[in-house]
Every structure is written in structure tokens, then in C-alpha cells.
XYZ file of C-alpha atoms in Angstrom:
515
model
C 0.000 0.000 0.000
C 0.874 3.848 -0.640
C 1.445 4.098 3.240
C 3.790 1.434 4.045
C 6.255 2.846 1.379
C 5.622 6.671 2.002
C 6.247 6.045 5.939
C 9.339 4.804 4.870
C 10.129 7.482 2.995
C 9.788 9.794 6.063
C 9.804 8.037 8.828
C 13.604 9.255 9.665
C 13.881 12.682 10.860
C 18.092 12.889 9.677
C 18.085 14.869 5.930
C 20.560 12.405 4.763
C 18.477 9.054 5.042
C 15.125 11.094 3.916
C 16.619 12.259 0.866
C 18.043 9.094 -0.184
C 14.973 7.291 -0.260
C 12.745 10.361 -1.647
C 15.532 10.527 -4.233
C 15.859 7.058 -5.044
C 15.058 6.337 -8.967
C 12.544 3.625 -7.613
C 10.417 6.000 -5.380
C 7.920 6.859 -7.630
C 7.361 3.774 -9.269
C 6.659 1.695 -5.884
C 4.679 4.206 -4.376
C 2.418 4.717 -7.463
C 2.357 1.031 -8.102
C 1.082 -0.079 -4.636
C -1.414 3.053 -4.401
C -3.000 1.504 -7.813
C -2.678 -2.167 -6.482
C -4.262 -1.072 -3.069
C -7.386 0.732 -5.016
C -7.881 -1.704 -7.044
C -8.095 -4.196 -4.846
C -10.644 -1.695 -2.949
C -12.553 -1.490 -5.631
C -13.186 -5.111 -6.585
C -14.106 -5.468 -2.991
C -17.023 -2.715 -3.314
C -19.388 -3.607 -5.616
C -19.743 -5.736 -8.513
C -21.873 -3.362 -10.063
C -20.465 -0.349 -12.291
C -22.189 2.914 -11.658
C -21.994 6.427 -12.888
C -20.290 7.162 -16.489
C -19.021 3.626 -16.671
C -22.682 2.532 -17.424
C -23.100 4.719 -20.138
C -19.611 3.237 -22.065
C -21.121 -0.552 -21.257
C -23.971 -0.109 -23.035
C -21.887 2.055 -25.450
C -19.134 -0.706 -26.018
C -21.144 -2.968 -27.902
C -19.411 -2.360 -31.283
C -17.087 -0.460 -33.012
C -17.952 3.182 -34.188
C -16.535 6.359 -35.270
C -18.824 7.383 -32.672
C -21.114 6.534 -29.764
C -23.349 9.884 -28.076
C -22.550 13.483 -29.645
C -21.597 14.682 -25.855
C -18.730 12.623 -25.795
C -15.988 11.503 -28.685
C -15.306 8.070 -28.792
C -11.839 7.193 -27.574
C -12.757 5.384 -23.787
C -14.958 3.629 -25.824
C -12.379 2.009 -27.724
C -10.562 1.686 -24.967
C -13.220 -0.106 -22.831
C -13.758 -2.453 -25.754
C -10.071 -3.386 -25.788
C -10.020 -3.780 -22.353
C -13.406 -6.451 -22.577
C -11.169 -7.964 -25.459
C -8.573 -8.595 -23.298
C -10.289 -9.061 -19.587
C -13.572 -10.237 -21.272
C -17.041 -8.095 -20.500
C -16.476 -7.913 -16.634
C -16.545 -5.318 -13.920
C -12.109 -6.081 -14.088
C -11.923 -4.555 -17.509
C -13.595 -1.245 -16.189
C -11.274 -1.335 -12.762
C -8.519 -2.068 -14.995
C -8.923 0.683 -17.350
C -9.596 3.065 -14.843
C -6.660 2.397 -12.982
C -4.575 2.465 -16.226
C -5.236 5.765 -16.700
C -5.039 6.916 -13.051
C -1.473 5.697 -13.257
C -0.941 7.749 -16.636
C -2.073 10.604 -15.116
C 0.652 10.479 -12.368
C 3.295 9.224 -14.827
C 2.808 12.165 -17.493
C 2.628 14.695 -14.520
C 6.163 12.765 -13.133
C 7.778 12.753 -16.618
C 6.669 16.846 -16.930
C 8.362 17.479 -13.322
C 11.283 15.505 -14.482
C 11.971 17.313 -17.309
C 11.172 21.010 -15.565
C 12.145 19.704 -11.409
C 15.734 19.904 -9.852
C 15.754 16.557 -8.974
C 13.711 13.076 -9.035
C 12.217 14.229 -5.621
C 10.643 16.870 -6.185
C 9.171 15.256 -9.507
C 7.832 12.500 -8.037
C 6.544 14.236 -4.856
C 4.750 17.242 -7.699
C 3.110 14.156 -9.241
C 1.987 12.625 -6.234
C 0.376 15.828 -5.500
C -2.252 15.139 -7.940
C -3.877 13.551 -5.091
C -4.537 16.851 -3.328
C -6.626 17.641 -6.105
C -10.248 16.477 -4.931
C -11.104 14.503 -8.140
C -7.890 12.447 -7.733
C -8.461 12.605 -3.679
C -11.923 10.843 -4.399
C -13.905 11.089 -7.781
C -11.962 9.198 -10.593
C -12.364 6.221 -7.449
C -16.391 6.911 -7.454
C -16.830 8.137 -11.150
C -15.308 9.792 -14.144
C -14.535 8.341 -17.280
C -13.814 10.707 -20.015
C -12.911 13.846 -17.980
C -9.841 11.323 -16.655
C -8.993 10.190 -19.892
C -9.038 14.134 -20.120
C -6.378 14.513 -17.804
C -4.249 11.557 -19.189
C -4.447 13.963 -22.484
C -3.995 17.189 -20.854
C -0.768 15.648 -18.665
C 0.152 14.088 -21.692
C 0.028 16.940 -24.102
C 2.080 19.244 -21.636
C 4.941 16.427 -21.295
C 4.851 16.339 -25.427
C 5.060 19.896 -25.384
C 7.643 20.502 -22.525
C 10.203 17.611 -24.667
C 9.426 19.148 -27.868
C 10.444 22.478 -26.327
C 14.056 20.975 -25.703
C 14.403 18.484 -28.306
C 13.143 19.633 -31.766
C 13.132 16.839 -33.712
C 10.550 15.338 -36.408
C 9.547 12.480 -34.568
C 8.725 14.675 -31.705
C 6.351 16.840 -33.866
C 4.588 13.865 -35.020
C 4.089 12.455 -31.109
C 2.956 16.059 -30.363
C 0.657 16.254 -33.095
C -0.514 12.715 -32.187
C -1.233 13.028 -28.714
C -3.365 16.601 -29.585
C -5.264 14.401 -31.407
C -5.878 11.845 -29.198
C -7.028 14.838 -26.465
C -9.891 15.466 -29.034
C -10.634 11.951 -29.190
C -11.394 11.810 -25.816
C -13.004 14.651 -24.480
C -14.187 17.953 -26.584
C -12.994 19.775 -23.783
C -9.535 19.321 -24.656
C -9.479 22.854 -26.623
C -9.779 24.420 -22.895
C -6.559 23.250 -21.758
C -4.936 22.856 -25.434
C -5.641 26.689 -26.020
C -3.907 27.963 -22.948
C -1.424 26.249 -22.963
C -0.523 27.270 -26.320
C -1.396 30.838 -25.506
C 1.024 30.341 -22.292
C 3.745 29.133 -24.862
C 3.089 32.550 -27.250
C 4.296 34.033 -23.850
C 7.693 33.310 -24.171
C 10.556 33.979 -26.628
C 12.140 30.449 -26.135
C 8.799 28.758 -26.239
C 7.187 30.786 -29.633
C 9.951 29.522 -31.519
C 8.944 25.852 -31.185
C 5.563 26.701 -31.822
C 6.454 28.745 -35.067
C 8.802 25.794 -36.386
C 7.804 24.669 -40.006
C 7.432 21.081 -38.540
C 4.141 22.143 -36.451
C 2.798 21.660 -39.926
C 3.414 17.880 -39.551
C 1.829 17.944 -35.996
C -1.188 19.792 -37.042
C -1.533 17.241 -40.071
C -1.571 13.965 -37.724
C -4.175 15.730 -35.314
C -6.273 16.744 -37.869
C -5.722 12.760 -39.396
C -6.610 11.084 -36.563
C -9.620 13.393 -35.510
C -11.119 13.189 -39.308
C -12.867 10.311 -39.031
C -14.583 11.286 -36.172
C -15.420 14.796 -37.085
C -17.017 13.191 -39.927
C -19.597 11.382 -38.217
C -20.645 14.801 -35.608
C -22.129 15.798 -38.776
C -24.497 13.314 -38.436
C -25.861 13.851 -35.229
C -27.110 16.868 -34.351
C -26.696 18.135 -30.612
C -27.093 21.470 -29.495
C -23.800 21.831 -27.382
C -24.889 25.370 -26.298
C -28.225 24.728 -24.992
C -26.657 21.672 -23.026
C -23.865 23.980 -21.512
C -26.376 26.316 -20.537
C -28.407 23.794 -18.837
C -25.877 22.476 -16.862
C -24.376 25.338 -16.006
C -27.759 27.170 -14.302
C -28.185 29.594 -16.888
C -31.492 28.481 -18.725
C -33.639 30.436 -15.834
C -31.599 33.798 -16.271
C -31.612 36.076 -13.352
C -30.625 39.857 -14.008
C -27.534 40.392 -15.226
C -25.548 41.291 -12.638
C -26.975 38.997 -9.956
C -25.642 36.024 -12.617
C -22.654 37.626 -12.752
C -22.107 37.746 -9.587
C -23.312 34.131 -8.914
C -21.055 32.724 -11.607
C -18.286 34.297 -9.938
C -18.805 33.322 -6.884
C -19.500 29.732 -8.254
C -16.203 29.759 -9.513
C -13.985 30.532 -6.316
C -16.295 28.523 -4.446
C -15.384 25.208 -7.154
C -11.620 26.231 -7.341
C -11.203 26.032 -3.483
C -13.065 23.148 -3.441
C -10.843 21.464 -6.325
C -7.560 22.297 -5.465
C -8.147 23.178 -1.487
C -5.993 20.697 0.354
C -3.102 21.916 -2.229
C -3.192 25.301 -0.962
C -3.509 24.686 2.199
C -0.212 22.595 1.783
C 1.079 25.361 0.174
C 0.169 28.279 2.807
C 1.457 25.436 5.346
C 5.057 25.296 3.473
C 5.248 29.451 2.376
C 7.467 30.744 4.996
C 9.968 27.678 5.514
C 10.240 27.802 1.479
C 12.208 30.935 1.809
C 13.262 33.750 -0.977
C 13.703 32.376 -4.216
C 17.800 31.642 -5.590
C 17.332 32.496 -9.088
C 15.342 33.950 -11.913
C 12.147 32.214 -13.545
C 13.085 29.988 -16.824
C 10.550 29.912 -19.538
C 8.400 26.798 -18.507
C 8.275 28.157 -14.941
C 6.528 31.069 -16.245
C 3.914 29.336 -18.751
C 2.949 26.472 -16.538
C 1.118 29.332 -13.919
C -0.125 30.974 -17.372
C -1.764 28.150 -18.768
C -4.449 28.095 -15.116
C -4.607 31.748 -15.659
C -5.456 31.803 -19.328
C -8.025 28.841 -18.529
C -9.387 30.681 -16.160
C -9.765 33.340 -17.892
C -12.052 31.460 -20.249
C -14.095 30.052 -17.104
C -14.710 33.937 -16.758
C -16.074 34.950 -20.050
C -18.381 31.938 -19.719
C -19.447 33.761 -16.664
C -20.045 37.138 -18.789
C -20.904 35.708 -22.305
C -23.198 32.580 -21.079
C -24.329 33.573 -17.490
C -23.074 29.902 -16.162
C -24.081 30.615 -12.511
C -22.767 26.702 -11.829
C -20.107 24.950 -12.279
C -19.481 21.091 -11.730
C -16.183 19.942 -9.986
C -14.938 18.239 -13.558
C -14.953 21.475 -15.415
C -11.799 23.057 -13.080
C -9.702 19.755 -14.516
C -7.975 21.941 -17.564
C -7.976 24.838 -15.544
C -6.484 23.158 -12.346
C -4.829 20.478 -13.217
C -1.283 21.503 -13.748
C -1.597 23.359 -9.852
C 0.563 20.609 -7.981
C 3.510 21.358 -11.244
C 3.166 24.913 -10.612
C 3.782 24.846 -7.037
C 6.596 22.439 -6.877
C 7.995 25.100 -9.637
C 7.944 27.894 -7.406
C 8.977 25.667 -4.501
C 12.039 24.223 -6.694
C 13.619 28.411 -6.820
C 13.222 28.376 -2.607
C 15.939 28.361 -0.536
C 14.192 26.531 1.710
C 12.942 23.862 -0.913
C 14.822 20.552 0.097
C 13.675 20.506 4.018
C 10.374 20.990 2.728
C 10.273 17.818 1.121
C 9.516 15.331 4.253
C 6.686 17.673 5.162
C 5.157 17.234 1.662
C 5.654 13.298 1.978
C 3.644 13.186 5.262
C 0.926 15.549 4.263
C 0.578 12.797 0.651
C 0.432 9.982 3.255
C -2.391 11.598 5.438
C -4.590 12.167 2.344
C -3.988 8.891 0.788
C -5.211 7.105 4.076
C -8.586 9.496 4.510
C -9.490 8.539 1.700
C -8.440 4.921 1.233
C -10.521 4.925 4.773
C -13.556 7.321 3.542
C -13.935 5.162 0.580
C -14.135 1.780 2.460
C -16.672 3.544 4.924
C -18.743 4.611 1.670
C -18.538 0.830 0.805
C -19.960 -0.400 4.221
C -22.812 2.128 4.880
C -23.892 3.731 1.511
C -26.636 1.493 1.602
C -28.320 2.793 4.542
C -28.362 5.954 2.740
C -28.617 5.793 -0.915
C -31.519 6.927 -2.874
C -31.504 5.628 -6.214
C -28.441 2.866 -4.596
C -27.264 1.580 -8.435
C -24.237 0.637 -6.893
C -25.950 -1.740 -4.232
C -28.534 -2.859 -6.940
C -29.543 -6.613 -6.028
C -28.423 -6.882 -9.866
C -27.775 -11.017 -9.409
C -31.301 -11.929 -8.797
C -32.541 -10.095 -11.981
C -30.126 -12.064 -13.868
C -30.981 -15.619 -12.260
C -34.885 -14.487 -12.994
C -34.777 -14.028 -16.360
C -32.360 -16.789 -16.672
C -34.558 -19.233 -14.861
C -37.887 -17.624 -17.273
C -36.061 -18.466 -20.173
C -33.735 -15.887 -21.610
C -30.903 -17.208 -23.093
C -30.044 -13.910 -25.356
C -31.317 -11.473 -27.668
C -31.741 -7.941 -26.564
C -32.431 -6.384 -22.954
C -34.175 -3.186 -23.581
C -33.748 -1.149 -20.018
C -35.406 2.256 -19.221
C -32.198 3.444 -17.807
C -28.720 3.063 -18.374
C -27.648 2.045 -14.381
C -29.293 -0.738 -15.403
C -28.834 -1.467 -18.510
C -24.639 -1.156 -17.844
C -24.956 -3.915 -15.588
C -27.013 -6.224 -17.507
C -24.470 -5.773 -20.239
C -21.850 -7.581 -17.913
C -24.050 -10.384 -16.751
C -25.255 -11.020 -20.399
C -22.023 -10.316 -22.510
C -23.519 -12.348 -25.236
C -26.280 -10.337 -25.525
C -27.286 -6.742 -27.001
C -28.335 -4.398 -24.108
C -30.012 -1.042 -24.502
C -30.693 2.244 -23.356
C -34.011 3.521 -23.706
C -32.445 7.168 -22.063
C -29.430 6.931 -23.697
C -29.539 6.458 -27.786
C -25.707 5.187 -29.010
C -24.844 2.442 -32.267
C -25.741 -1.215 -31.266
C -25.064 -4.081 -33.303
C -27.516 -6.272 -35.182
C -27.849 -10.121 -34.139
C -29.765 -11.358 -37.071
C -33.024 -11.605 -35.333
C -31.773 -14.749 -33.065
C -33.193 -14.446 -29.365
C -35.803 -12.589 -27.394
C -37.020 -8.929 -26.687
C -37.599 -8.284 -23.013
C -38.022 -4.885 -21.157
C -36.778 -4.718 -18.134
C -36.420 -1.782 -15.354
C -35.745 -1.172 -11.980
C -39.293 -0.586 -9.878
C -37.754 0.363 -6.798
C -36.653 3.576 -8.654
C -39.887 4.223 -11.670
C -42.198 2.383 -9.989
C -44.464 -0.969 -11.463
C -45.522 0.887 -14.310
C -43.964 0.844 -17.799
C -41.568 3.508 -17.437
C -41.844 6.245 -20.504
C -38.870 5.795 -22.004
C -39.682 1.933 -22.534
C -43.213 3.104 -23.861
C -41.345 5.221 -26.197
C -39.048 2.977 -27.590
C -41.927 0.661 -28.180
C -43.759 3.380 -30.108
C -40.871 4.702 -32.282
C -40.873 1.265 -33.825
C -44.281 0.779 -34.122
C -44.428 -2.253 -31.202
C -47.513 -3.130 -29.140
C -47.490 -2.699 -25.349
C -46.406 -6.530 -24.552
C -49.488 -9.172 -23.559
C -50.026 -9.872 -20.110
C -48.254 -8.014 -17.372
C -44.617 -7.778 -16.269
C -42.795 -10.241 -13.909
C -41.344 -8.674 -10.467
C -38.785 -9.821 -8.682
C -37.539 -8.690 -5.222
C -34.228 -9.296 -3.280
C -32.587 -7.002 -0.899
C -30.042 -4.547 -1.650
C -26.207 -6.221 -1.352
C -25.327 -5.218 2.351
C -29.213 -4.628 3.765
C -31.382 -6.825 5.194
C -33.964 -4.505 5.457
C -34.253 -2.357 2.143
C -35.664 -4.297 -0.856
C -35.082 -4.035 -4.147
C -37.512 -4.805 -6.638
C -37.131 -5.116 -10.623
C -39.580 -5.960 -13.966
C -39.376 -7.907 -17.019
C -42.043 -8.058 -19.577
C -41.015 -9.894 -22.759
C -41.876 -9.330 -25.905
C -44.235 -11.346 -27.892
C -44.109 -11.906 -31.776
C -41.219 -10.029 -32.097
C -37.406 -11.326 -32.913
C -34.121 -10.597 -31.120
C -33.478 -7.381 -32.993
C -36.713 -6.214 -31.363
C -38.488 -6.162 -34.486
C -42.135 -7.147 -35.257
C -41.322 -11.622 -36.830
């Protein structure tokens, strides 16, 4: 585990033996390693059921597409469904991937701090500082799926960036044109952090001249290559990005003016303390032993600040332009992301730097262990708790009901996608849908059944609307008879019930489709 290694780290008090070990070439790797062994373990403990995003990319990862939904582009997708190639259609293939790129985040943000950092220390201590950072603290271990892949891109772009800055070479243009396109791949966002950080570059002299090298042509060309395809297919779809921003962001009921101004504002400091808190207080914690600073600023230790400044500055005019008055904790990740780099920057020009180090250790262990501890709490009493409870759905005794009333494959058709995410792992052979959430499914040649099915706990014994409406979008009957309910208790209660329907389908084939 994270702590066994950390405490070892800084368990002696003497400079000598604490910088050995913080500056061995191993430190990072162990540490990282057992944090992602630890939490995965953790999380194969908690639940077999997936929740949040990681529903929507089961039922997604049914076949391959240039694209899925118009919110999101399509690269965890493809990753998922290499993952179930490789782990087969199991709740392991989505720890595993998830994990994967947890550990890419901290590696990119290590290889950055080597590259910009005095010494391996202070790199890998900046990288483990990504777990200040309250997504990394708790949400990519509770949700998240494309906004981490996000900030595998984000990390990774800035490393491509930082090496292309030193080494100008053509092969490094074409890995920084390919990862840029691989950021668009997986999350639109991208263009948030991309643009700063190129407008933080324009900043200095010894940066603009990598950026205004002939060869950017090449990196430009294998972005735009590998994003093609893709952009191709938005055409296709038509989603109203603004009108969805708006809604999520509280500005469809606009107030006056300057009261949403004010809001959004206030929204913002209110989400950037909240995101990158326990960083700052580490930071206030550390200011006066840090001392004066020894020498000037280089180039990257002036554009790494610029690029959350420039970001932020685009969080603003979304304030002024678009009247957000709300902003979830995901959006700060290209605006906040590259904090931990920036402050082990300014801390690497201290005088004071070095003894600093052990203090910085100590504070990683303490958050690593509240929330190792805070997540297996979650595990044991969510259930008493919960409202909707997806993650404690009594999932297994759907699946032995339909088993035991003869489904042996075809399609699922759930109301919602919490459920219809988990079906998709206990029927891998099977096609599983989404009435709420419309994405590319494969054809199976009409071989199987058609059964709705939905959670009655949570809409109630009634066909929910969404079922009713995929029924009447392809001109199906309401089914014959009435549905089948099944109750078992949630997974650690003895006392709160779940309760699920099935209603197959009668004189239609496996594709759903009238035989």
C-alpha cells in the first residue's frame, strides 16, 4: 500500500536518510504502483456493479464506431472495448482501465516534473500531489470516465510539449501532433486546456519559436488525421452543445444580469477552493519555511502558472458571455490540473525547498489514508443511505430471474442506463439497450428474445416512458399480459428491498423487431 512505502520514505527525521529514499530512482514507481494495487483491490471489494459514467460506455461498447453519443468523442470507448477484449465483459476490464489511466495521469505529470524539477524528488513528490486535487483525492475512485482520460491527455500533451520544447526533432512533432489528437478523441474539452497552454507558450521567446517551427505543420496534419474520421460522423448527429452547456451550467432560468454575474463568480472561487483546497492549504502550510527564491524564472516556470490563468480566464467569459451561474467539480480539470507542477515550480527556486520535502511526503500519506478509509466507509454504509443505490442494486437476482424464465439472449431493452450497464456484464452475449441513452448497437440477425426490463424500486411498477417510447418509435404493441417482479434485498441490507420488472416481448425477434 501507498502508506507502508511513504512512511518509509519519512519516517527518519536525519536529511541524509530522507533524501536518499525520496531521491531514489525507484520512489515513484513503488509508491504509485502499490497506491493503484491497493485501489484496485478496494474497488473489486465494493461492488460488482459499475455505476456512474461507466454505465453509459457498457452499453456504449457494444461495437465499433466512429462514434457513440454526440456529448462525448469516442476514444474510452475504444478503450473499454479493448479492455473487454482482453479481460472479457467484466466489472475487471472497467477497474482495470480506470486504474490504467489513473497511473498515466501520475506518470505524465512525473515525466513533466522531471523534465522542468531539480531533482527526481521533487518530480515524483509534484506528481503525487495530484492527489490533493479532490477529483484524484476521491472522484476518478467513485466516477469519471472521459474527464480522466481528459487529464491523461492534458498531462500528456504538456509532457509532449515541454520535450518538444528541448528536443526539436521530427519524430517529436509527429508524437505532439498525435497526442493533440488523441485529447480530441477523448473529451471535446480538450481545446480548454490545449488553447492555454498554447497561448502560455506565445508568452515566451524560447517557447514561440517551437511553436512557429515549419514542422508544427506535420503535428497539425496527424491531429487533424486522426480526428477526421470522427469529425465526420458529428455531422451526423445533431446536438445542441450550447443549450446543453447552458443547462448544466444554471443559466437556462436567467436572473438579471448582474446577480448572474455575480453568482457565476462566486461559483467559480467557491469550485476552485473546493478542487484544489488541500493543495493550498499545503502550500500556505510550506510558504514561509520555502524561503526567498535563488534564481530567476526559466521559460516553462513562467507558462505552466499561465496556462491556469489563461483557462481561467475562459471560465470567466463563460461567466459574462453565457451567465453559467454553476459549475461542476470536472470542469476546473484543464484549468487546475497543472496546480501541484506549478507549485513544486515555485517551490524548486526556494531556498528553503529541500527541508520541505519530508513535510510534503507526510501531508501525501495523510490524504492517501482518509481517503483509502472514507472510501471503504462509503462501501460499508452507503446502503443505509442511498436513494436511487445503483451501486448496491440486487443486480444477481434479476439475472438468475430471467435466466430461470427463459432468456438465453437477444436484446435487454432497459429504461435506464444504471441498469442497462450492468445487464451488459451479466449477459455479454447479448445486445443491451438504453431507452435514455440512444448510441450504435449491433444487429444479431433476429436470433433471441425482446424483453423490457427496469428497476421498480426507482420508476415504480408501471412501464416507465422511455420503454413506452421505444416501443412506439418502432411501431411495437405494449407486450401481452403483465410484467414479472422480482424482489431481493439490496447487497449489504437486510432490510431495504429491491424490486425489478421484465415483460417480454411477444411476436417479435431478437433485434426487437415485429417476426
Amino acid at each position: 500500500m501507498m502508506s507502508a512505502v511513504v512512511e518509509s520514505a519519512v519516517a527518519a527525521t536525519n536529511p541524509p536518510t530522507r533524501t536518499n529514499v525520496l531521491s531514489s530512482p525507484y520512489f515513484f514507481w513503488v509508491v504509485i504502483g502499490l497506491y493503484l494495487v491497493a485501489h484496485i483491490a478496494l474497488r473489486l471489494w465494493e461492488t460488482p456493479n459499475i455505476g456512474k459514467n461507466d454505465v453509459q460506455e457498457a452499453v456504449a461498447a457494444q461495437a465499433w464506431a466512429w462514434g457513440y453519443h454526440p456529448r462525448n468523442p469516442p476514444l474510452h470507448t475504444w478503450l473499454l472495448m479493448g479492455a473487454y477484449g482482453v479481460f472479457g465483459v467484466n466489472l475487471i476490464a472497467h477497474v482495470i482501465l480506470k486504474y490504467a489511466l489513473v497511473g498515466l495521469c501520475y506518470v505524465f505529470a512525473f515525466l513533466c516534473g522531471k523534465r522542468l524539477l531539480s531533482s527526481s524528488s521533487m518530480a515524483a513528490l509534484a506528481a503525487l500531489s495530484l492527489t490533493m486535487l479532490a477529483p484524484f483525492a476521491w472522484t476518478v475512485h467513485t466516477a469519471l470516465t472521459h474527464t480522466l482520460l481528459l487529464a491523461v491527455a492534458c498531462l500528456a500533451v504538456l509532457w509532449a510539449a515541454i520535450r518538444l520544447s528541448q528536443q526539436r526533432t521530427l519524430l517529436n512533432y509527429a508524437i505532439f501532433g498525435l497526442l493533440i489528437g488523441l485529447g480530441f478523441l477523448a473529451k471535446y474539452s480538450f481545446i480548454l486546456f490545449f488553447a492555454p497552454l498554447v497561448a502560455a507558450m506565445l508568452t515566451q521567446r524560447a517557447l514561440r519559436a517551437t511553436l512557429g517551427d515549419w514542422r508544427m505543420l506535420l503535428s497539425l496534419a496527424v491531429a487533424v488525421t486522426l480526428f477526421a474520421p470522427h469529425a465526420l460522423w458529428m455531422l451526423g448527429p445533431r446536438f445542441d452543445f450550447i443549450a446543453f452547456l447552458v443547462e448544466k451550467q444554471g443559466a437556462e432560468a436567467p436572473a438579471p444580469y448582474l446577480q448572474d454575474v455575480l453568482a457565476g463568480l462566486g461559483a467559480l472561487g467557491v469550485g476552485a477552493l473546493s478542487y484544489a483546497g488541500l493543495l493550498l492549504v499545503m502550500l500556505a502550510l510550506s510558504w514561509r519555511a520555502a524561503g526567498a527564491p535563488v534564481r530567476p524564472l526559466a521559460p516553462w516556470e513562467r507558462a505552466v502558472p499561465l496556462i491556469s490563468v489563461f483557462a481561467f480566464g475562459i471560465l470567466i467569459l463563460d461567466v459574462f458571455v453565457l451567465r453559467a451561474a454553476q459549475f461542476e467539480e470536472r470542469y476546473f480539470t484543464f484549468a487546475l490540473l497543472t496546480a501541484p507542477l506549478s507549485v513544486f515550480l515555485w517551490l524548486d527556486r526556494r531556498a528553503g525547498a529541500t527541508s520541505l520535502m519530508g513535510r510534503w511526503a507526510w501531508g501525501l500519506l495523510i490524504v492517501a489514508l482518509l481517503g483509502f478509509g472514507a472510501l471503504s466507509g462509503r462501501a460499508l454504509l452507503q446502503h443505509r443511505t442511498c436513494n436511487r443505490c445503483w451501486e448496491e442494486m440486487a443486480t444477481p437476482a434479476l439475472v438468475d430471474d430471467l435466466a430461470s424464465h427463459g432468456f438465453s439472449g437477444g436484446t435487454l431493452v432497459a429504461d435506464h442506463y444504471n441498469l442497462a450497464g450492468n445487464l451488459r456484464l451479466a449477459f455479454p452475449g447479448s445486445r443491451v439497450y438504453a431507452a435514455n441513452y440512444v448510441v450504435p448497437q449491433p444487429g444479431l440477425g433476429g436470433a433471441g428474445q425482446c424483453v423490457l426490463v427496469w428497476n421498480a424500486r426507482n420508476a415504480g411498477d408501471d412501464l416507465p416512458p422511455d420503454l413506452a417510447a421505444f416501443l412506439a418509435t418502432r411501431g411495437l404493441p405494449l407486450p401481452e399480459g403483465s410484467p414479472r417482479f422480482v424482489e431481493a434485498p439490496l447487497r449489504r441490507s437486510s432490510t431495504r428491498i429491491d424490486r425489478f420488472a421484465h415483460w417480454p416481448l411477444r411476436g417479435v425477434d431478437g433485434d426487437c423487431r415485429a417476426s
